[in-house]
Short mmCIF file of C-alpha atoms (C1' of nucleotides) in Angstrom, two decimals:
data_model
loop_
_atom_site.label_atom_id
_atom_site.label_comp_id
_atom_site.label_asym_id
_atom_site.label_seq_id
_atom_site.Cartn_x
_atom_site.Cartn_y
_atom_site.Cartn_z
CA UNK A 1 8.71 43.45 -27.51
CA UNK A 2 10.33 40.05 -27.51
CA UNK A 3 7.78 38.53 -25.19
CA UNK A 4 7.15 35.84 -27.77
CA UNK A 5 9.88 33.50 -26.69
CA UNK A 6 9.47 29.85 -27.49
CA UNK A 7 11.82 28.03 -25.21
CA UNK A 8 11.98 24.28 -25.65
CA UNK A 9 13.49 23.83 -22.21
CA UNK A 10 10.63 25.74 -20.66
CA UNK A 11 8.17 23.54 -22.50
CA UNK A 12 10.05 20.50 -21.24
CA UNK A 13 9.77 21.64 -17.63
CA UNK A 14 6.09 22.41 -17.90
CA UNK A 15 5.42 19.15 -19.69
CA UNK A 16 7.04 17.46 -16.74
CA UNK A 17 4.68 19.25 -14.37
CA UNK A 18 1.84 18.25 -16.65
CA UNK A 19 2.72 14.59 -16.13
CA UNK A 20 1.43 14.99 -12.61
CA UNK A 21 -1.60 16.82 -13.94
CA UNK A 22 -2.33 14.03 -16.41
CA UNK A 23 -2.29 11.53 -13.59
CA UNK A 24 -5.17 13.47 -12.04
CA UNK A 25 -7.07 13.68 -15.31
CA UNK A 26 -9.17 10.55 -15.01
CA UNK A 27 -12.09 9.85 -12.73
CA UNK A 28 -11.01 6.29 -12.24
CA UNK A 29 -7.54 7.30 -11.18
CA UNK A 30 -9.02 9.71 -8.68
CA UNK A 31 -11.13 6.90 -7.28
CA UNK A 32 -7.99 4.85 -6.90
CA UNK A 33 -6.23 7.69 -5.11
CA UNK A 34 -9.21 8.04 -2.83
CA UNK A 35 -8.93 4.40 -1.86
CA UNK A 36 -5.17 4.61 -1.45
CA UNK A 37 -5.55 7.59 0.84
CA UNK A 38 -7.05 5.13 3.32
CA UNK A 39 -4.04 2.86 3.26
CA UNK A 40 -2.13 0.56 0.97
CA UNK A 41 -3.89 -2.04 -1.15
CA UNK A 42 -3.14 -4.71 -3.68
CA UNK A 43 -3.91 -4.26 -7.36
CA UNK A 44 -6.62 -6.84 -7.20
CA UNK A 45 -8.32 -5.22 -4.20
CA UNK A 46 -8.15 -1.83 -5.86
CA UNK A 47 -9.62 -3.16 -9.08
CA UNK A 48 -12.55 -4.71 -7.25
CA UNK A 49 -13.19 -1.69 -5.06
CA UNK A 50 -13.12 0.66 -8.03
CA UNK A 51 -15.17 -1.58 -10.30
CA UNK A 52 -12.37 -1.99 -12.82
CA UNK A 53 -11.09 -5.01 -14.57
CA UNK A 54 -7.65 -6.05 -13.42
CA UNK A 55 -5.79 -5.04 -16.55
CA UNK A 56 -7.33 -1.61 -16.62
CA UNK A 57 -6.65 -1.04 -12.95
CA UNK A 58 -3.06 -2.08 -13.43
CA UNK A 59 -2.66 0.33 -16.32
CA UNK A 60 -4.05 3.22 -14.28
CA UNK A 61 -1.77 2.34 -11.40
CA UNK A 62 1.20 2.37 -13.75
CA UNK A 63 0.24 5.86 -14.79
CA UNK A 64 0.05 6.97 -11.19
CA UNK A 65 3.34 5.31 -10.45
CA UNK A 66 5.11 6.93 -13.36
CA UNK A 67 3.81 10.27 -12.17
CA UNK A 68 5.36 9.46 -8.82
CA UNK A 69 2.07 9.71 -6.95
CA UNK A 70 2.18 6.15 -5.67
CA UNK A 71 4.84 3.65 -4.77
CA UNK A 72 4.79 -0.12 -4.58
CA UNK A 73 5.90 -2.75 -2.16
CA UNK A 74 6.11 -6.39 -3.08
CA UNK A 75 5.03 -9.00 -0.58
CA UNK A 76 5.34 -12.47 -1.95
CA UNK A 77 3.22 -12.75 -5.01
CA UNK A 78 1.24 -9.59 -4.51
CA UNK A 79 2.10 -5.95 -4.90
CA UNK A 80 0.84 -3.31 -2.53
CA UNK A 81 0.30 0.20 -3.81
CA UNK A 82 0.43 3.18 -1.50
CA UNK A 83 0.44 6.94 -1.80
CA UNK A 84 3.90 8.38 -2.24
CA UNK A 85 3.42 10.91 0.53
CA UNK A 86 1.22 13.27 2.48
CA UNK A 87 1.66 15.92 -0.16
CA UNK A 88 -0.12 13.65 -2.62
CA UNK A 89 -3.11 13.31 -0.31
CA UNK A 90 -3.04 17.04 0.13
CA UNK A 91 -2.98 17.62 -3.61
CA UNK A 92 -5.88 15.23 -4.05
CA UNK A 93 -7.91 16.93 -1.35
CA UNK A 94 -7.19 20.37 -2.75
CA UNK A 95 -8.15 19.27 -6.24
CA UNK A 96 -11.54 18.15 -4.97
CA UNK A 97 -12.01 21.33 -3.01
CA UNK A 98 -11.15 23.53 -5.97
CA UNK A 99 -13.45 21.48 -8.18
CA UNK A 100 -16.29 21.85 -5.74
CA UNK A 101 -15.70 25.57 -5.35
CA UNK A 102 -15.49 26.43 -9.01
CA UNK A 103 -17.29 23.74 -10.95
CA UNK A 104 -21.07 23.94 -10.92
CA UNK A 105 -21.35 20.32 -12.07
CA UNK A 106 -19.90 19.02 -8.82
CA UNK A 107 -22.68 19.96 -6.45
CA UNK A 108 -25.49 18.07 -8.20
CA UNK A 109 -23.23 15.07 -8.70
CA UNK A 110 -22.35 15.15 -5.05
CA UNK A 111 -25.97 15.40 -3.98
CA UNK A 112 -26.97 12.55 -6.27
CA UNK A 113 -24.22 10.34 -4.93
CA UNK A 114 -24.38 11.10 -1.22
CA UNK A 115 -28.14 11.49 -1.07
CA UNK A 116 -30.30 14.09 0.58
CA UNK A 117 -28.74 14.36 3.90
CA UNK A 118 -30.82 16.24 6.36
CA UNK A 119 -28.57 14.47 8.86
CA UNK A 120 -26.49 16.88 10.85
CA UNK A 121 -22.77 17.16 10.69
CA UNK A 122 -20.15 17.75 13.28
CA UNK A 123 -16.69 19.20 12.78
CA UNK A 124 -13.44 17.58 13.82
CA UNK A 125 -13.14 19.98 16.71
CA UNK A 126 -16.63 19.24 17.91
CA UNK A 127 -15.99 15.54 17.63
CA UNK A 128 -12.84 15.82 19.69
CA UNK A 129 -14.77 17.70 22.34
CA UNK A 130 -17.45 15.01 22.44
CA UNK A 131 -14.84 12.31 22.74
CA UNK A 132 -13.27 14.23 25.59
CA UNK A 133 -16.66 14.49 27.27
CA UNK A 134 -17.35 10.81 26.60
CA UNK A 135 -20.93 11.48 25.55
CA UNK A 136 -20.79 9.88 22.12
CA UNK A 137 -19.56 6.70 20.51
CA UNK A 138 -17.44 7.17 17.41
CA UNK A 139 -18.19 4.66 14.69
CA UNK A 140 -15.93 3.87 11.77
CA UNK A 141 -18.00 2.37 8.96
CA UNK A 142 -15.23 1.75 6.45
CA UNK A 143 -14.13 -1.78 5.50
CA UNK A 144 -12.17 -3.41 8.30
CA UNK A 145 -8.85 -3.27 6.48
CA UNK A 146 -9.06 0.51 6.23
CA UNK A 147 -9.96 0.78 9.89
CA UNK A 148 -6.94 -1.38 10.69
CA UNK A 149 -4.66 0.85 8.61
CA UNK A 150 -5.57 3.85 10.74
CA UNK A 151 -8.60 5.22 12.55
CA UNK A 152 -9.72 7.87 14.99
CA UNK A 153 -8.57 6.87 18.49
CA UNK A 154 -11.41 5.31 20.42
CA UNK A 155 -13.55 4.63 17.37
CA UNK A 156 -15.14 1.22 17.00
CA UNK A 157 -15.39 -0.52 13.66
CA UNK A 158 -18.55 -1.79 12.05
CA UNK A 159 -18.31 -1.78 8.26
CA UNK A 160 -21.47 -0.38 6.80
CA UNK A 161 -22.19 -3.74 5.10
CA UNK A 162 -22.52 -5.38 8.48
CA UNK A 163 -24.20 -2.57 10.30
CA UNK A 164 -27.75 -3.94 10.02
CA UNK A 165 -26.87 -7.21 11.70
CA UNK A 166 -24.40 -5.78 14.21
CA UNK A 167 -26.38 -2.76 15.31
CA UNK A 168 -26.55 -4.20 18.81
CA UNK A 169 -22.76 -4.01 19.12
CA UNK A 170 -23.24 -0.29 19.64
CA UNK A 171 -23.39 0.83 23.25
CA UNK A 172 -26.88 1.79 24.26
CA UNK A 173 -28.41 5.18 24.81
CA UNK A 174 -25.52 7.23 23.55
CA UNK A 175 -25.38 9.24 20.37
CA UNK A 176 -23.41 7.79 17.45
CA UNK A 177 -20.97 9.84 15.39
CA UNK A 178 -20.08 8.07 12.17
CA UNK A 179 -17.26 8.77 9.77
CA UNK A 180 -15.66 7.17 6.75
CA UNK A 181 -13.08 8.04 4.11
CA UNK A 182 -13.57 11.70 3.53
CA UNK A 183 -15.82 14.48 2.55
CA UNK A 184 -17.20 12.70 -0.50
CA UNK A 185 -17.49 9.22 0.95
CA UNK A 186 -20.96 7.78 0.94
CA UNK A 187 -20.54 5.22 3.71
CA UNK A 188 -21.21 7.48 6.68
CA UNK A 189 -24.20 9.00 4.93
CA UNK A 190 -25.66 5.54 4.42
CA UNK A 191 -24.87 4.58 7.98
CA UNK A 192 -26.61 7.62 9.44
CA UNK A 193 -29.72 6.98 7.36
CA UNK A 194 -29.70 3.38 8.42
CA UNK A 195 -29.21 4.14 12.13
CA UNK A 196 -31.78 6.89 12.36
CA UNK A 197 -34.34 4.70 10.56
CA UNK A 198 -33.80 2.22 13.39
CA UNK A 199 -34.38 4.87 15.96
CA UNK A 200 -30.77 5.56 16.96
CA UNK A 201 -29.54 9.10 17.26
CA UNK A 202 -26.72 9.36 14.74
CA UNK A 203 -24.80 12.17 13.09
CA UNK A 204 -21.86 12.41 10.78
CA UNK A 205 -18.40 13.87 10.93
CA UNK A 206 -18.41 16.44 8.14
CA UNK A 207 -15.38 14.90 6.49
CA UNK A 208 -13.38 11.76 7.17
CA UNK A 209 -10.09 10.00 7.62
CA UNK A 210 -8.39 11.78 4.74
CA UNK A 211 -8.93 15.20 6.27
CA UNK A 212 -8.18 13.87 9.73
CA UNK A 213 -4.77 12.72 8.57
CA UNK A 214 -4.05 15.98 6.78
CA UNK A 215 -4.91 17.88 9.96
CA UNK A 216 -2.23 15.85 11.73
CA UNK A 217 -4.60 14.61 14.39
CA UNK A 218 -3.75 11.47 16.36
CA UNK A 219 -4.40 8.15 14.65
CA UNK A 220 -4.73 4.68 16.10
CA UNK A 221 -3.94 1.52 14.16
CA UNK A 222 -4.83 -2.15 14.36
CA UNK A 223 -8.06 -4.00 15.06
CA UNK A 224 -7.80 -4.32 18.82
CA UNK A 225 -11.11 -2.54 19.26
CA UNK B 1 -17.90 -9.45 -0.15
CA UNK B 2 -19.88 -6.91 -2.12
CA UNK B 3 -16.99 -4.51 -2.45
CA UNK B 4 -17.37 -4.56 -6.21
CA UNK B 5 -20.00 -1.89 -6.48
CA UNK B 6 -20.24 -0.02 -9.73
CA UNK B 7 -22.09 3.14 -8.97
CA UNK B 8 -22.78 5.42 -11.91
CA UNK B 9 -23.38 8.39 -9.62
CA UNK B 10 -20.01 7.86 -7.99
CA UNK B 11 -18.39 7.75 -11.40
CA UNK B 12 -20.19 10.96 -12.29
CA UNK B 13 -18.87 12.74 -9.22
CA UNK B 14 -15.31 11.61 -9.80
CA UNK B 15 -15.49 12.47 -13.47
CA UNK B 16 -16.49 15.95 -12.37
CA UNK B 17 -13.40 16.14 -10.16
CA UNK B 18 -11.39 14.88 -13.09
CA UNK B 19 -12.50 17.85 -15.16
CA UNK B 20 -10.31 19.96 -12.94
CA UNK B 21 -7.55 17.41 -13.27
CA UNK B 22 -7.78 17.47 -17.05
CA UNK B 23 -7.38 21.21 -17.01
CA UNK B 24 -3.99 20.66 -15.37
CA UNK B 25 -2.99 17.96 -17.83
CA UNK B 26 -1.25 20.09 -20.41
CA UNK B 27 2.06 21.86 -20.19
CA UNK B 28 0.74 24.79 -22.18
CA UNK B 29 -2.21 25.26 -19.88
CA UNK B 30 0.13 25.22 -16.90
CA UNK B 31 2.21 27.92 -18.57
CA UNK B 32 -0.95 29.96 -18.99
CA UNK B 33 -1.84 29.48 -15.33
CA UNK B 34 1.65 30.55 -14.39
CA UNK B 35 1.20 33.78 -16.31
CA UNK B 36 -2.27 34.35 -14.92
CA UNK B 37 -0.98 33.91 -11.40
CA UNK B 38 0.82 37.21 -11.96
CA UNK B 39 -2.36 39.07 -12.82
CA UNK B 40 -5.03 39.24 -15.48
CA UNK B 41 -4.18 39.30 -19.16
CA UNK B 42 -5.84 39.38 -22.52
CA UNK B 43 -5.98 36.35 -24.77
CA UNK B 44 -3.64 37.94 -27.21
CA UNK B 45 -1.06 38.79 -24.55
CA UNK B 46 -1.27 35.29 -23.14
CA UNK B 47 -0.84 33.72 -26.56
CA UNK B 48 2.27 35.76 -27.24
CA UNK B 49 3.78 35.19 -23.84
CA UNK B 50 3.22 31.46 -24.04
CA UNK B 51 4.33 31.14 -27.64
CA UNK B 52 0.97 29.90 -28.85
CA UNK B 53 -1.04 30.88 -31.82
CA UNK B 54 -4.16 32.79 -30.93
CA UNK B 55 -6.66 30.07 -31.73
CA UNK B 56 -4.79 27.48 -29.72
CA UNK B 57 -4.43 29.80 -26.76
CA UNK B 58 -8.13 30.58 -26.88
CA UNK B 59 -8.99 26.90 -26.93
CA UNK B 60 -6.80 26.21 -23.91
CA UNK B 61 -8.33 29.14 -22.09
CA UNK B 62 -11.79 27.77 -22.80
CA UNK B 63 -10.75 24.51 -21.23
CA UNK B 64 -9.52 26.33 -18.15
CA UNK B 65 -12.68 28.35 -18.02
CA UNK B 66 -14.94 25.34 -18.27
CA UNK B 67 -13.01 23.76 -15.45
CA UNK B 68 -13.72 26.90 -13.46
CA UNK B 69 -10.06 27.71 -12.92
CA UNK B 70 -10.24 31.09 -14.63
CA UNK B 71 -12.85 33.75 -15.16
CA UNK B 72 -13.16 36.47 -17.76
CA UNK B 73 -13.90 40.13 -17.81
CA UNK B 74 -14.74 42.02 -20.95
CA UNK B 75 -13.34 45.48 -21.42
CA UNK B 76 -14.35 46.96 -24.72
CA UNK B 77 -13.14 44.72 -27.44
CA UNK B 78 -10.78 42.66 -25.38
CA UNK B 79 -11.31 39.96 -22.83
CA UNK B 80 -9.20 39.69 -19.73
CA UNK B 81 -8.65 36.30 -18.19
CA UNK B 82 -7.83 35.92 -14.52
CA UNK B 83 -7.46 33.13 -12.00
CA UNK B 84 -10.75 32.22 -10.37
CA UNK B 85 -9.27 32.44 -6.89
CA UNK B 86 -6.40 31.97 -4.52
CA UNK B 87 -7.21 28.32 -4.19
CA UNK B 88 -6.39 27.90 -7.86
CA UNK B 89 -2.97 29.46 -7.39
CA UNK B 90 -2.49 27.21 -4.41
CA UNK B 91 -3.45 24.13 -6.40
CA UNK B 92 -1.06 25.13 -9.14
CA UNK B 93 1.78 25.68 -6.70
CA UNK B 94 1.12 22.39 -4.94
CA UNK B 95 1.02 20.53 -8.24
CA UNK B 96 4.48 21.83 -9.09
CA UNK B 97 5.79 21.00 -5.65
CA UNK B 98 4.45 17.46 -5.78
CA UNK B 99 5.84 17.02 -9.27
CA UNK B 100 9.25 18.21 -8.18
CA UNK B 101 9.22 16.01 -5.09
CA UNK B 102 8.15 12.80 -6.77
CA UNK B 103 9.06 13.05 -10.44
CA UNK B 104 12.72 12.50 -11.24
CA UNK B 105 12.27 14.12 -14.65
CA UNK B 106 11.57 17.53 -13.13
CA UNK B 107 14.98 18.26 -11.64
CA UNK B 108 17.00 17.99 -14.86
CA UNK B 109 14.35 19.95 -16.76
CA UNK B 110 14.48 22.63 -14.13
CA UNK B 111 18.24 22.80 -14.20
CA UNK B 112 18.27 23.00 -17.98
CA UNK B 113 15.73 25.79 -18.00
CA UNK B 114 16.94 27.91 -15.11
CA UNK B 115 20.60 27.33 -15.72
CA UNK B 116 23.44 26.54 -13.37
CA UNK B 117 22.84 28.93 -10.62
CA UNK B 118 25.70 29.22 -8.25
CA UNK B 119 23.95 32.44 -7.33
CA UNK B 120 22.75 32.47 -3.77
CA UNK B 121 19.19 32.56 -2.71
CA UNK B 122 17.42 34.33 0.06
CA UNK B 123 14.14 33.38 1.71
CA UNK B 124 11.10 35.59 2.05
CA UNK B 125 11.84 36.06 5.73
CA UNK B 126 15.42 37.07 5.03
CA UNK B 127 14.29 39.45 2.35
CA UNK B 128 11.83 41.11 4.70
CA UNK B 129 14.59 41.51 7.25
CA UNK B 130 16.87 43.13 4.67
CA UNK B 131 14.11 45.50 3.59
CA UNK B 132 13.59 46.41 7.23
CA UNK B 133 17.29 47.08 7.59
CA UNK B 134 17.33 49.00 4.32
CA UNK B 135 20.59 47.41 3.20
CA UNK B 136 19.37 46.03 -0.11
CA UNK B 137 17.43 47.17 -3.11
CA UNK B 138 14.64 44.84 -4.20
CA UNK B 139 14.36 44.51 -7.94
CA UNK B 140 11.34 43.18 -9.79
CA UNK B 141 12.42 41.96 -13.22
CA UNK B 142 9.04 40.88 -14.56
CA UNK B 143 7.32 42.73 -17.40
CA UNK B 144 5.97 46.06 -16.27
CA UNK B 145 2.32 45.03 -16.45
CA UNK B 146 2.93 42.24 -13.95
CA UNK B 147 4.76 44.60 -11.65
CA UNK B 148 1.81 46.98 -11.89
CA UNK B 149 -0.63 44.22 -11.03
CA UNK B 150 1.14 43.60 -7.74
CA UNK B 151 4.67 43.64 -6.38
CA UNK B 152 6.69 43.46 -3.20
CA UNK B 153 6.38 46.81 -1.39
CA UNK B 154 9.41 48.94 -2.03
CA UNK B 155 10.59 46.96 -5.04
CA UNK B 156 11.63 48.86 -8.13
CA UNK B 157 10.79 47.61 -11.61
CA UNK B 158 13.24 46.97 -14.38
CA UNK B 159 12.05 44.25 -16.74
CA UNK B 160 14.87 41.89 -17.51
CA UNK B 161 14.71 42.88 -21.20
CA UNK B 162 15.72 46.39 -20.31
CA UNK B 163 18.13 45.60 -17.56
CA UNK B 164 21.27 45.93 -19.67
CA UNK B 165 20.48 49.49 -20.72
CA UNK B 166 18.94 50.58 -17.44
CA UNK B 167 21.46 49.12 -15.07
CA UNK B 168 22.38 52.62 -13.91
CA UNK B 169 18.86 53.12 -12.57
CA UNK B 170 19.90 50.91 -9.71
CA UNK B 171 21.09 52.74 -6.62
CA UNK B 172 24.81 52.43 -6.19
CA UNK B 173 26.83 50.36 -3.79
CA UNK B 174 23.99 48.36 -2.35
CA UNK B 175 23.26 44.69 -2.92
CA UNK B 176 20.45 43.80 -5.31
CA UNK B 177 17.82 41.17 -4.51
CA UNK B 178 15.91 40.15 -7.61
CA UNK B 179 12.69 38.25 -7.89
CA UNK B 180 10.18 37.33 -10.56
CA UNK B 181 7.12 35.12 -10.95
CA UNK B 182 7.85 32.15 -8.82
CA UNK B 183 10.09 29.26 -8.03
CA UNK B 184 10.42 28.14 -11.62
CA UNK B 185 10.67 31.52 -13.28
CA UNK B 186 13.82 32.12 -15.24
CA UNK B 187 13.83 35.91 -15.20
CA UNK B 188 15.50 36.45 -11.84
CA UNK B 189 18.10 33.84 -12.67
CA UNK B 190 18.95 35.66 -15.87
CA UNK B 191 19.00 38.97 -14.06
CA UNK B 192 21.41 37.75 -11.40
CA UNK B 193 23.77 36.33 -14.01
CA UNK B 194 23.60 39.56 -15.92
CA UNK B 195 24.18 41.77 -12.88
CA UNK B 196 27.05 39.78 -11.43
CA UNK B 197 28.75 39.71 -14.82
CA UNK B 198 28.67 43.49 -14.66
CA UNK B 199 30.23 43.47 -11.25
CA UNK B 200 27.13 44.14 -9.17
CA UNK B 201 26.43 42.09 -6.08
CA UNK B 202 23.11 40.39 -6.77
CA UNK B 203 21.18 37.49 -5.30
CA UNK B 204 17.79 35.99 -5.84
CA UNK B 205 14.66 35.49 -3.78
CA UNK B 206 14.26 31.70 -3.73
CA UNK B 207 10.75 31.90 -5.09
CA UNK B 208 8.62 34.75 -6.39
CA UNK B 209 5.38 36.65 -6.49
CA UNK B 210 3.22 33.54 -6.62
CA UNK B 211 4.54 32.25 -3.32
CA UNK B 212 4.56 35.74 -1.86
CA UNK B 213 0.86 36.04 -2.54
CA UNK B 214 0.09 32.62 -1.15
CA UNK B 215 1.97 33.52 2.03
CA UNK B 216 -0.38 36.48 2.41
CA UNK B 217 2.41 38.99 2.61
CA UNK B 218 1.73 42.64 1.83
CA UNK B 219 1.52 43.62 -1.82
CA UNK B 220 1.80 46.99 -3.49
CA UNK B 221 0.17 47.85 -6.80
CA UNK B 222 0.65 50.42 -9.55
CA UNK B 223 3.69 51.82 -11.26
CA UNK B 224 4.36 54.82 -9.04
CA UNK B 225 7.83 53.56 -8.21
"C1'" DA C 1 9.29 -29.46 -13.11
"C1'" DC C 2 4.56 -28.29 -13.03
"C1'" DA C 3 0.56 -26.01 -11.73
"C1'" DC C 4 -1.28 -21.83 -9.82
"C1'" DT C 5 -1.87 -16.94 -8.63
"C1'" DA C 6 -0.84 -11.94 -9.03
"C1'" DA C 7 0.38 -8.54 -11.84
"C1'" DT C 8 2.41 -6.53 -15.99
"C1'" DC C 9 3.18 -6.19 -21.00
"C1'" DC C 10 1.46 -6.02 -25.71
"C1'" DA C 11 -1.73 -5.16 -29.47
"C1'" DT C 12 -5.99 -3.03 -30.98
"C1'" DG C 13 -10.21 -0.36 -31.93
"C1'" DG C 14 -12.63 3.46 -30.36
"C1'" DA C 15 -12.77 7.76 -28.06
"C1'" DT C 16 -10.69 12.09 -26.81
"C1'" DC C 17 -7.24 15.83 -27.12
"C1'" DT C 18 -4.16 19.21 -29.65
"C1'" DA C 19 -2.86 22.49 -33.03
"C1'" DT C 20 -4.28 25.12 -36.78
"C1'" DG C 21 -6.73 27.55 -40.69
"C1'" DG C 22 -10.85 29.72 -41.87
"C1'" DA C 23 -15.47 31.53 -40.83
"C1'" DG C 24 -18.34 34.08 -37.70
"C1'" DG C 25 -19.76 37.10 -33.52
"C1'" DA C 26 -19.07 41.12 -30.57
"C1'" DT C 27 -17.47 45.70 -29.91
"C1'" DT C 28 -15.50 50.11 -31.13
"C1'" DC C 29 -14.30 53.84 -34.36
"C1'" DT C 30 -15.13 56.71 -38.35
"C1'" DA D 1 -23.20 51.41 -42.38
"C1'" DG D 2 -18.70 49.82 -43.01
"C1'" DA D 3 -14.16 48.69 -41.50
"C1'" DA D 4 -11.05 47.13 -38.04
"C1'" DT D 5 -9.83 44.52 -33.91
"C1'" DC D 6 -10.18 40.88 -30.69
"C1'" DC D 7 -11.78 36.67 -29.74
"C1'" DT D 8 -14.59 32.37 -30.26
"C1'" DC D 9 -16.60 28.63 -32.96
"C1'" DC D 10 -16.17 24.98 -36.49
"C1'" DA D 11 -13.92 21.43 -39.09
"C1'" DT D 12 -10.01 18.43 -39.55
"C1'" DA D 13 -5.78 15.70 -39.41
"C1'" DG D 14 -2.54 13.72 -36.29
"C1'" DA D 15 -1.37 12.30 -31.79
"C1'" DT D 16 -2.55 10.41 -27.38
"C1'" DC D 17 -5.48 8.01 -24.11
"C1'" DC D 18 -8.76 4.27 -22.50
"C1'" DA D 19 -10.62 -0.35 -21.92
"C1'" DT D 20 -10.05 -4.97 -22.92
"C1'" DG D 21 -8.37 -9.74 -24.34
"C1'" DG D 22 -4.48 -12.61 -24.72
"C1'" DA D 23 0.34 -13.58 -23.80
"C1'" DT D 24 4.20 -13.12 -20.52
"C1'" DT D 25 6.81 -12.62 -16.17
"C1'" DA D 26 7.53 -13.22 -11.13
"C1'" DG D 27 6.84 -15.69 -7.19
"C1'" DT D 28 4.74 -19.73 -4.35
"C1'" DG D 29 3.51 -24.38 -3.38
"C1'" DT D 30 3.48 -29.41 -4.57
#
DNA sequence: ACACTAATCCATGGATCTATGGAGGATTCT
DNA sequence: AGAATCCTCCATAGATCCATGGATTAGTGT
């Protein structure tokens, strides 16, 4: 029964696969991937958005780069990081889904982060139907740069930071459907709470731009809105 | 520009996701997942098949279990580990695909492990067509227990270890299509080399049981063949 | 050339992970 | 009960990973 083969070349191959696994083995790196799934960013912007010091962020990005999950583009003095491909976004999304399905610790952490929601959700299909019918306004509450890098066609942009002061930019009398980065993004949750507390009818897309992209739905770019 | 939010609850959520990532961060654990994708196994069998000592294998399996990727079933004195679900197999397969696509180190490691192949490949669709036409014999060269846990309908089982002595069990004059665990499994490669060196016409399915399962194709079980 | 900014490289202490031997728990058999 | 088998838990040494401060490199502007 020579099932006990130790093959160094097999180990080498699987260690290579594990390089990709290791890249996914840090919460901070996953936060960085989450941000990058919205569009390219500079090291400095990523560090700030993820609450990391520049050196640490750079080190994590090197790890991701060596695992081939991200690529870089130099523009003058700054370097833009971006995801290496759709398959990377897919892997990231699947990792989160598997974690949520099989890890009991995820659900409480998710609830604590996103808050009690009560607020209703709407699926991508339902949202598309509403847009077709023209009976809702779609609101993108991500930072402007992410909106510019790609958003749901017809959506208007009001970053959640500015929502309180710009609430009157929203067309009157029509229901608001908010969305943000993805299923675990807090921005749309915050926006819905904020809007409903001001008496606006507001609901949430049940995921966000990440899943929208992976579903190959149409995407608009720029800030012409 | 208050983009620099450090939220401990966000960190907690992403650390939870990272637990799943960490489970994928070791070559040995990926080897174990590869084996488990073929069907359940005892700790002892896994340790032997992966070339690990029992304690180490057990520790790795605990890690996988705490990440929710595998579950256990006790049967008398032994404990059978199995994948927690199809989504886990899918995650594993996608990880390998992403690694191969984006990591230059994978290709040479793969070539070194699987060997120069020259041998032709056939896709799942082509294989199904051949089975329909009845002009090939499908040969499963995995260990018998894996064959028993699930195989391509109509395939016969000759573990690659026994192929040399049992070569006459193969029906005469018809081309052989071999397959094994998956895209990176060496067994079918070895079998094809072995068969062609003996003058049999033999080719390989370009992946294996893992991908067959994920494609939701029909599966037969047992050893009645 | 010089100053300035963006990012990487390097060194380091502290934490975490890996492999392994030995002890201990669970289950079955006699 | 006692022995045997299968597996997990514990302790430990060695390797690897993480965050951070300081130095270095690349590119821009004066």
